[in-house]
CSV table of N, CA and C in Angstrom, one decimal:
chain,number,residue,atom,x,y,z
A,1,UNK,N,97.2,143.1,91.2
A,1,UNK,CA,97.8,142.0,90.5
A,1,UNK,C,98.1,140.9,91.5
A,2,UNK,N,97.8,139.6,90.8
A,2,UNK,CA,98.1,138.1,91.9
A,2,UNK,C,99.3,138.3,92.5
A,3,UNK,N,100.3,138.5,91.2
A,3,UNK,CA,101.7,138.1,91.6
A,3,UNK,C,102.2,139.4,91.5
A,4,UNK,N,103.8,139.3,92.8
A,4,UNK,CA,105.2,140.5,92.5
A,4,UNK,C,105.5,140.0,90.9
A,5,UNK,N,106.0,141.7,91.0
A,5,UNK,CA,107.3,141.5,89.8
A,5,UNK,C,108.0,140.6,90.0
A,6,UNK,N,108.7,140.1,91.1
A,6,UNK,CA,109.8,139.6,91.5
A,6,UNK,C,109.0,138.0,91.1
A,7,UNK,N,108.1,138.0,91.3
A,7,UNK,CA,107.6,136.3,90.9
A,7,UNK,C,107.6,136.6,89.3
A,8,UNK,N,107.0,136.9,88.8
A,8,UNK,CA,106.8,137.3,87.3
A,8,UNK,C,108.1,136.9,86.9
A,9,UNK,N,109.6,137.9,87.6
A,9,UNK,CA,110.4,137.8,86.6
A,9,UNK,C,110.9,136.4,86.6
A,10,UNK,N,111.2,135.7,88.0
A,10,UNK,CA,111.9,134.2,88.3
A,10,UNK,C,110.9,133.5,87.5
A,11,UNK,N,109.9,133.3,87.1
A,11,UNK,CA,109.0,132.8,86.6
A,11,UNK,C,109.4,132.8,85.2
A,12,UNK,N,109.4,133.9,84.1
A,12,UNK,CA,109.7,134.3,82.8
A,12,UNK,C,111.4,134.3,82.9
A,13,UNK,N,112.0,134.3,83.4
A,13,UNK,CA,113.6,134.5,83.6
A,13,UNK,C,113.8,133.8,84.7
A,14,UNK,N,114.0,132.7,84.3
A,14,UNK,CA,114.2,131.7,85.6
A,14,UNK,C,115.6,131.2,86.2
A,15,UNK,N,116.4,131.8,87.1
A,15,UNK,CA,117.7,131.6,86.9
A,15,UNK,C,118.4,129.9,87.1
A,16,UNK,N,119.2,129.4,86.9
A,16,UNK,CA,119.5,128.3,87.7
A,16,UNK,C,119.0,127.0,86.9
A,17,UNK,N,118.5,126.9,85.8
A,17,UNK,CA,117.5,126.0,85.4
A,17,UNK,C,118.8,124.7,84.5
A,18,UNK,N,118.3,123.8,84.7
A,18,UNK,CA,119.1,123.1,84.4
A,18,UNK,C,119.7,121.8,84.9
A,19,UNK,N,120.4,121.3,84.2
A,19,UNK,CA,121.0,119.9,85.5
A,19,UNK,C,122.6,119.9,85.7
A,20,UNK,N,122.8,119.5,86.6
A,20,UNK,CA,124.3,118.9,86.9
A,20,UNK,C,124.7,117.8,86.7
A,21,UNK,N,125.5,117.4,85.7
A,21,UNK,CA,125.8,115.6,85.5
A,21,UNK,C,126.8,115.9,87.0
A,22,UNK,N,127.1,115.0,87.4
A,22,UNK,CA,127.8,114.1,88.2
A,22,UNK,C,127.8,115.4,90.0
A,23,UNK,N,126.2,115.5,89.6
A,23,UNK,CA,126.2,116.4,90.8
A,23,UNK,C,126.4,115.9,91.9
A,24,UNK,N,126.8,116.4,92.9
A,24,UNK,CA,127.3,116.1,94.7
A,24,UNK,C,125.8,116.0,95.2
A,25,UNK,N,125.0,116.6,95.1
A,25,UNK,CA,124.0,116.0,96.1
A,25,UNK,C,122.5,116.1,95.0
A,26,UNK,N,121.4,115.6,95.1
A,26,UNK,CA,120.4,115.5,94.0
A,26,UNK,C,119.5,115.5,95.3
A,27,UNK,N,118.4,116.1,95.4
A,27,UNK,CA,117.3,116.4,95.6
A,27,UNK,C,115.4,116.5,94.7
A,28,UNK,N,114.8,115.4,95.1
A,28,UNK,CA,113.2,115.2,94.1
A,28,UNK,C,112.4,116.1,95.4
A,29,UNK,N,111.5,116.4,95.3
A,29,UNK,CA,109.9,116.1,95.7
A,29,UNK,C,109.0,116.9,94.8
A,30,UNK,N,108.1,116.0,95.5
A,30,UNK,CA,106.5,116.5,94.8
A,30,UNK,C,105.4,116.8,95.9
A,31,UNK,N,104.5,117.5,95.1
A,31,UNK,CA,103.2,117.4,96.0
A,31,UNK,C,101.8,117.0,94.7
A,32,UNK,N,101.9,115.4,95.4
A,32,UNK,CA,100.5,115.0,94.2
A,32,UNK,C,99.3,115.5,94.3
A,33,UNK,N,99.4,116.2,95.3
A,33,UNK,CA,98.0,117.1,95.0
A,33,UNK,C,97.8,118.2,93.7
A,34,UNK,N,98.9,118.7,93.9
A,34,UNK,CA,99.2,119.9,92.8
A,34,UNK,C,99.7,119.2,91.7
A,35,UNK,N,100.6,118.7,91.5
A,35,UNK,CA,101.4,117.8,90.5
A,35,UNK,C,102.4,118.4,90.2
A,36,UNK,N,103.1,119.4,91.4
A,36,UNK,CA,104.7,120.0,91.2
A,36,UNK,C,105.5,118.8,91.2
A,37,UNK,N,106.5,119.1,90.5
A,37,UNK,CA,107.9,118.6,90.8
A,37,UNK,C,109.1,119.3,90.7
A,38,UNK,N,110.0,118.9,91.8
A,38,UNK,CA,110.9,119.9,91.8
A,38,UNK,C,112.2,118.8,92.0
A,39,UNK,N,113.5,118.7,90.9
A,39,UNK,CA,114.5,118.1,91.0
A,39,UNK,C,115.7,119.5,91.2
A,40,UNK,N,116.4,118.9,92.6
A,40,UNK,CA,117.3,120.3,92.9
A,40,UNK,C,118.8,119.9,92.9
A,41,UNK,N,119.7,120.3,92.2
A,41,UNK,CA,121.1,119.8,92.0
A,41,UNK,C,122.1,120.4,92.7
A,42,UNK,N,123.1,120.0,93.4
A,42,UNK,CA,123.8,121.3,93.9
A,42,UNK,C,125.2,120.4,93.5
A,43,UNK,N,126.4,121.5,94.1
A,43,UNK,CA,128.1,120.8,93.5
A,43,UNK,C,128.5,121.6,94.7
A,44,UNK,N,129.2,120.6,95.2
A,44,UNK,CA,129.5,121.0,96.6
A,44,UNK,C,131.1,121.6,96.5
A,45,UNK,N,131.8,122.6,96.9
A,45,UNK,CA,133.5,122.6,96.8
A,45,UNK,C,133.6,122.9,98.5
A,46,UNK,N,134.3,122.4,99.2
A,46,UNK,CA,135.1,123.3,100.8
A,46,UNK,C,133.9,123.5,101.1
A,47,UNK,N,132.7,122.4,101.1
A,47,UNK,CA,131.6,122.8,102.3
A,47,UNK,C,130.5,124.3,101.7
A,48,UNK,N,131.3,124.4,100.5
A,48,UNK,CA,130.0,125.9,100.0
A,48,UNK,C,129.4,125.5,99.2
A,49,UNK,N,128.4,125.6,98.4
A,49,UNK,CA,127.5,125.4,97.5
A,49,UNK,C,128.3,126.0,96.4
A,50,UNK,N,128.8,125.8,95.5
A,50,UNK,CA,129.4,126.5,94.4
A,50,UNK,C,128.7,126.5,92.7
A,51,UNK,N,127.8,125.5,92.6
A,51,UNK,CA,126.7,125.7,92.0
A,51,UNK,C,125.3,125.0,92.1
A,52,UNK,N,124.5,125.3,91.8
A,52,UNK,CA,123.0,124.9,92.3
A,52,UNK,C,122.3,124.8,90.6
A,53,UNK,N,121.5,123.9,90.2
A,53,UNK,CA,120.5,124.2,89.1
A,53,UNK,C,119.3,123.2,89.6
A,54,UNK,N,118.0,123.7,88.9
A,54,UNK,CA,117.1,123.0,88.8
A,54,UNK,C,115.9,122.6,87.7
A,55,UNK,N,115.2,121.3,88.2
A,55,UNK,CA,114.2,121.4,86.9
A,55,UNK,C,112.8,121.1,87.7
A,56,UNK,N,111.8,121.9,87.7
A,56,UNK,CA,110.8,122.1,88.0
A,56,UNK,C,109.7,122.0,87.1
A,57,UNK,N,108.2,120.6,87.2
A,57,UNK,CA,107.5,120.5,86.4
A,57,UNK,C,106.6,121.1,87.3
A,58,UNK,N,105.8,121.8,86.8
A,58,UNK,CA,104.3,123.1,88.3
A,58,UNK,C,103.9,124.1,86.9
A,59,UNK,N,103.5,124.9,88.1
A,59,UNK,CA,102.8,125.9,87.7
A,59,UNK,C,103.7,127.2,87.9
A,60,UNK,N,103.5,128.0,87.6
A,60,UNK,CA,104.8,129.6,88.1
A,60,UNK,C,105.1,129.8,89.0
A,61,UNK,N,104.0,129.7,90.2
A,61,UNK,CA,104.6,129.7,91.4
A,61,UNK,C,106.1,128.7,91.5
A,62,UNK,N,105.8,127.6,91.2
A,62,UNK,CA,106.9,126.6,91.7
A,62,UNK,C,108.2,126.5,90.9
A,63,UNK,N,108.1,127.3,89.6
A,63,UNK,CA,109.2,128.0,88.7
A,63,UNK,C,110.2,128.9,89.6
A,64,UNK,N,109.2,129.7,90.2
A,64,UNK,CA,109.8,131.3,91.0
A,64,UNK,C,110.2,130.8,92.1
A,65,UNK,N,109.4,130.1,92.7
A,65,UNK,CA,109.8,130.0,93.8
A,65,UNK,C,111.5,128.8,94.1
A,66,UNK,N,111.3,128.0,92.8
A,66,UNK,CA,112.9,126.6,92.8
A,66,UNK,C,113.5,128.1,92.4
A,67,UNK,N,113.2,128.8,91.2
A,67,UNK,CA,114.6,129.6,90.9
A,67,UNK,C,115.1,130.5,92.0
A,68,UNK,N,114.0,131.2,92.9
A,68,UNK,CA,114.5,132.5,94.2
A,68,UNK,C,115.7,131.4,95.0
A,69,UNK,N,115.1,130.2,94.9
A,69,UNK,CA,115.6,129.4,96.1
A,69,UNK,C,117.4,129.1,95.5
A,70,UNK,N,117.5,128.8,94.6
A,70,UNK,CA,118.5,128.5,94.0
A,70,UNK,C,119.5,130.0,94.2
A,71,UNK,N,119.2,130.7,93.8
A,71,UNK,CA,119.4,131.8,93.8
A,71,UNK,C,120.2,132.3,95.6
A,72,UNK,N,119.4,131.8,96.6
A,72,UNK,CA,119.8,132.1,97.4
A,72,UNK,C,120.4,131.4,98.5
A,73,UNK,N,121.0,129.9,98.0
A,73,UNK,CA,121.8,129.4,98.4
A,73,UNK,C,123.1,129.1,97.4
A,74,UNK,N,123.2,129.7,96.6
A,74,UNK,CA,124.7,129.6,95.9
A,74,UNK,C,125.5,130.3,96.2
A,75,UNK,N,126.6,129.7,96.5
A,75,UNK,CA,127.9,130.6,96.9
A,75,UNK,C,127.5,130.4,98.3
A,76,UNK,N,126.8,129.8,98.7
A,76,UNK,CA,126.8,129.7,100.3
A,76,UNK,C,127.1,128.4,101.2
A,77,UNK,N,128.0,128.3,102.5
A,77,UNK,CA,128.2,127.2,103.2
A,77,UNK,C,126.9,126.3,103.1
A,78,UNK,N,127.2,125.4,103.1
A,78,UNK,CA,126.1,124.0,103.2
A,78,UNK,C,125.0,123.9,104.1
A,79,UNK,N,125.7,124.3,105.1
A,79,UNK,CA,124.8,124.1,106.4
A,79,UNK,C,123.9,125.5,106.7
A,80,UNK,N,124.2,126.4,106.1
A,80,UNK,CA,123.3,127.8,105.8
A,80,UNK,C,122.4,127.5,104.8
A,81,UNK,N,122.4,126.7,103.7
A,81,UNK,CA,121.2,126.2,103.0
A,81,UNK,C,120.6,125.7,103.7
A,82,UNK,N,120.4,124.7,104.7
A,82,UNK,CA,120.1,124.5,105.7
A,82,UNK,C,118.9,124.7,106.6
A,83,UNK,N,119.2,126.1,106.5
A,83,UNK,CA,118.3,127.1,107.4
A,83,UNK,C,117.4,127.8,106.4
A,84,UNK,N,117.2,127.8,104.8
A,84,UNK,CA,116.9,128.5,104.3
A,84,UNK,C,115.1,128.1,104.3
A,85,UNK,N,114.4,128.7,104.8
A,85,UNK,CA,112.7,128.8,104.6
A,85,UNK,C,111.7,128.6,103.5
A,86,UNK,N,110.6,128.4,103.5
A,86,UNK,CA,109.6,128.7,102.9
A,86,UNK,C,109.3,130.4,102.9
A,87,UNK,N,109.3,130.5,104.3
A,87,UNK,CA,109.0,131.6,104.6
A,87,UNK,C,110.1,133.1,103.7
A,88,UNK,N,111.2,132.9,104.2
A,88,UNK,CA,112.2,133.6,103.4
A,88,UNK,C,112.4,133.7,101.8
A,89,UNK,N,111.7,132.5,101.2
A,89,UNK,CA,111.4,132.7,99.8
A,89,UNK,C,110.6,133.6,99.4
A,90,UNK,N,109.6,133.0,99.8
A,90,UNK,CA,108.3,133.8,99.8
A,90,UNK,C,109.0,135.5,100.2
A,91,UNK,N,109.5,135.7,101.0
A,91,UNK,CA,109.3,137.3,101.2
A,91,UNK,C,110.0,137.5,100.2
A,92,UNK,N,111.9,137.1,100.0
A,92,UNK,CA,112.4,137.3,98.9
A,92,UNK,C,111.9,137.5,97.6
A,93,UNK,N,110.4,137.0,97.4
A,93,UNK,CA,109.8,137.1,95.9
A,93,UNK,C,108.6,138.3,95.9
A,94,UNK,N,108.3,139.2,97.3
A,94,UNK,CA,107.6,139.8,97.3
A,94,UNK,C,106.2,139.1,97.9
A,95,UNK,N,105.9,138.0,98.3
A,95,UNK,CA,105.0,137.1,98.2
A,95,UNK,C,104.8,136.4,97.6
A,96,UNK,N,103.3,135.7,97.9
A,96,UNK,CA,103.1,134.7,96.9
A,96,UNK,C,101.3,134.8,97.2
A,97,UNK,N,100.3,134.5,96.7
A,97,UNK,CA,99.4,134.3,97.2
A,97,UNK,C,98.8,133.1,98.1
A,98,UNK,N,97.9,133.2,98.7
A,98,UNK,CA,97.9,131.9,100.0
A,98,UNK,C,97.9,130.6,99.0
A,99,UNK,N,97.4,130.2,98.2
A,99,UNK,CA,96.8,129.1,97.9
A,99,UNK,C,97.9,128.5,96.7
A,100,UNK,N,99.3,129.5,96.7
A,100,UNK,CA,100.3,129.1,96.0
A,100,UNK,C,101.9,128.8,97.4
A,101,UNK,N,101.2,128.9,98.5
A,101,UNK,CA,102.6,128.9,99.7
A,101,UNK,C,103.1,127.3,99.8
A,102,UNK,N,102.5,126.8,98.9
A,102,UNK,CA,103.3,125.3,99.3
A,102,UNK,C,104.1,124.8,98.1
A,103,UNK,N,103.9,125.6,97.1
A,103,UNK,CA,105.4,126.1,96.2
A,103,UNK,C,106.2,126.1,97.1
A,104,UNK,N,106.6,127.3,97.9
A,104,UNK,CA,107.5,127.3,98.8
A,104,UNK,C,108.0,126.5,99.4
A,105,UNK,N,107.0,125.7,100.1
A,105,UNK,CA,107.3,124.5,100.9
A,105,UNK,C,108.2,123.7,100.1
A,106,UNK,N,107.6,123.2,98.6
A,106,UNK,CA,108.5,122.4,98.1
A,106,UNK,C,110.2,123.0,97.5
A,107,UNK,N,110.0,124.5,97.8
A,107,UNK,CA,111.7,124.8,97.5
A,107,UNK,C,112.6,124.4,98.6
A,108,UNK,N,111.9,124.3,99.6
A,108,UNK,CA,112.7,124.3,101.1
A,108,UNK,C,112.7,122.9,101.0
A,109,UNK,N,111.8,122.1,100.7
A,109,UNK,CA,112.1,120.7,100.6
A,109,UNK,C,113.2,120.5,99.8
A,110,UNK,N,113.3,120.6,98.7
A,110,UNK,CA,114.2,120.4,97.4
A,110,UNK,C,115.4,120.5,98.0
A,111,UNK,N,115.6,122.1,98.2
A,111,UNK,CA,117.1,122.1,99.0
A,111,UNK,C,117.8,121.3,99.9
A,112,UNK,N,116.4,120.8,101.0
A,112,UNK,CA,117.1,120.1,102.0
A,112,UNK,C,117.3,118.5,101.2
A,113,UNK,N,116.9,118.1,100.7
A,113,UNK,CA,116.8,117.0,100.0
A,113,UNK,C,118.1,116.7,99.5
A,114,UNK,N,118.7,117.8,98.4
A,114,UNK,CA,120.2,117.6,97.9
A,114,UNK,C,121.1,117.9,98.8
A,115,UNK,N,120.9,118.2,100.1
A,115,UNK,CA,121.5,118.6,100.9
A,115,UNK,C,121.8,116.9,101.9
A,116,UNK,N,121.0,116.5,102.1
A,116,UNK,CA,120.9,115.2,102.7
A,116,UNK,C,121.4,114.4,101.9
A,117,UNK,N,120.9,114.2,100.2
A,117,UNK,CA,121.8,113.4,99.2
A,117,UNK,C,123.4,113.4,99.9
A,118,UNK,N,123.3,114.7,99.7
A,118,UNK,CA,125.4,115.0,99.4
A,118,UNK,C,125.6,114.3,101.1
A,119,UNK,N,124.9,114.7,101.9
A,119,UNK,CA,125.7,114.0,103.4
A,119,UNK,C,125.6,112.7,103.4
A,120,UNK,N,124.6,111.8,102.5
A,120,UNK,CA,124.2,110.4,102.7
A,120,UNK,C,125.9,109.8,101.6
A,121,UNK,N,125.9,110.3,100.5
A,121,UNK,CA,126.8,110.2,99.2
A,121,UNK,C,128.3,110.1,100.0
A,122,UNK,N,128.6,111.5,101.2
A,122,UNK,CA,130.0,111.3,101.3
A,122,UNK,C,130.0,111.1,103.2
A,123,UNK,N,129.3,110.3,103.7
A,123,UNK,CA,129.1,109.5,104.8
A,123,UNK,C,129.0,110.7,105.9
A,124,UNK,N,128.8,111.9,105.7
A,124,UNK,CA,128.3,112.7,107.0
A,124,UNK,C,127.5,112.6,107.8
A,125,UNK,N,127.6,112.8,108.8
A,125,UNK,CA,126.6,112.6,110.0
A,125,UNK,C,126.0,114.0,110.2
A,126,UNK,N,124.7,113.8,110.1
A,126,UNK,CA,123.8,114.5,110.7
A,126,UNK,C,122.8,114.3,111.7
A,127,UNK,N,121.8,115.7,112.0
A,127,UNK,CA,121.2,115.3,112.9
A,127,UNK,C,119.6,115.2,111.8
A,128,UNK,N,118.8,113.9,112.5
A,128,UNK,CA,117.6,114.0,111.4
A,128,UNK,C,116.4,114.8,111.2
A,129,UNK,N,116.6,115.3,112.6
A,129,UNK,CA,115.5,116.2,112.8
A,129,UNK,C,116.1,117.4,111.6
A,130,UNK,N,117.0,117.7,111.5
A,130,UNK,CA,117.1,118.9,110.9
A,130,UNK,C,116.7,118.3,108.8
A,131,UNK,N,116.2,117.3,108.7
A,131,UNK,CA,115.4,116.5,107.4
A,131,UNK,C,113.7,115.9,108.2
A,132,UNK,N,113.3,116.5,108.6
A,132,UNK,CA,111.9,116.1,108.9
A,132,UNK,C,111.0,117.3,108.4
A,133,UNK,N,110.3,116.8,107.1
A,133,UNK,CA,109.7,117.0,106.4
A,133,UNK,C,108.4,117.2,106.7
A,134,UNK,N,107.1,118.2,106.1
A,134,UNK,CA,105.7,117.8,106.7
A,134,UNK,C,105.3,117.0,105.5
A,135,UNK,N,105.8,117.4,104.1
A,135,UNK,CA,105.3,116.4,103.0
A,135,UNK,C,104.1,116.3,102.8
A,136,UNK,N,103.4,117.3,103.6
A,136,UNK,CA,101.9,117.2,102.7
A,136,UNK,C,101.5,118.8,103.3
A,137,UNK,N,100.9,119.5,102.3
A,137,UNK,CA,100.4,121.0,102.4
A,137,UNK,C,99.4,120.9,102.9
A,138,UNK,N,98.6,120.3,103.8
A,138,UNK,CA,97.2,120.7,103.9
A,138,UNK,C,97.3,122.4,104.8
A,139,UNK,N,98.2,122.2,105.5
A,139,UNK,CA,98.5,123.8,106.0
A,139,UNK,C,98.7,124.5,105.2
A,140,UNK,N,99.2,124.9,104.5
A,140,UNK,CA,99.4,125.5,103.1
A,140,UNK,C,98.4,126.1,103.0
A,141,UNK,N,97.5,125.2,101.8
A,141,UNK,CA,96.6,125.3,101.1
A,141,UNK,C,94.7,125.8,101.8
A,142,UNK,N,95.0,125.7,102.7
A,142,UNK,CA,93.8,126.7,103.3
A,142,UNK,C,93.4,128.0,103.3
């Protein structure tokens, strides 16, 4: 079989789906080669993530892979979404096949994305390296 169960089910049972009106930090990207899109919402309370939704235009990969991701930064400090991977999706879902790994890419983007919203929104200072993006899969996709 291509795909885990675990992609199957976030795929068919997608948790997190949805929008936030007057969300704390908002998060886009895409990759125009594929024609994903991934809009990532989060609501910030005391620095934790207290809820996260998303709306994802793709293919199943990029369903599974926004919802695992959502999934595994809620209820968690800010700065630990932060650190959250491509890579760590991807295992969390059992894998993915090669030519679908830049789904992943764009969950890790997403996240960091509303994550940067919310620091740009309530004047936090960060550092930028930790928002430097590759924004294009040609690694990926080989």
């Amino acid at each position: 079989m291509l795909y885990s169960e675990k992609v199957m089910d976030h795929f068919q049972n997608p948790r997190n789906v949805g929008k936030i009106d007057n969300a704390d930090g908002v998060g886009e990207v895409g990759n125009a080669k594929c024609g994903d899109i991934m809009r990532m919402y989060i609501k910030v309370e005391n620095n934790v993530i207290t809820d996260v939704k998303f709306n994802t235009i793709g293919c199943g990969s990029a369903i599974a892979t926004s919802s695992m991701a959502t999934e595994m930064i809620k209820g968690k400090p800010i700065e630990e979404a932060l650190t959250l991977t491509n890579k760590a999706v991807v295992e969390a879902l059992d894998g993915l096949p090669a030519h679908k790994i830049h789904c992943s890419v764009l969950a890790e983007e997403a996240v960091k994305a509303a994550v940067k919203d919310y620091y740009d929104k309530n004047g936090i200072a960060y550092d930028e390296e930790l928002f430097k993006n590759c924004h294009s899969c040609e690694q990926c996709e080989g």
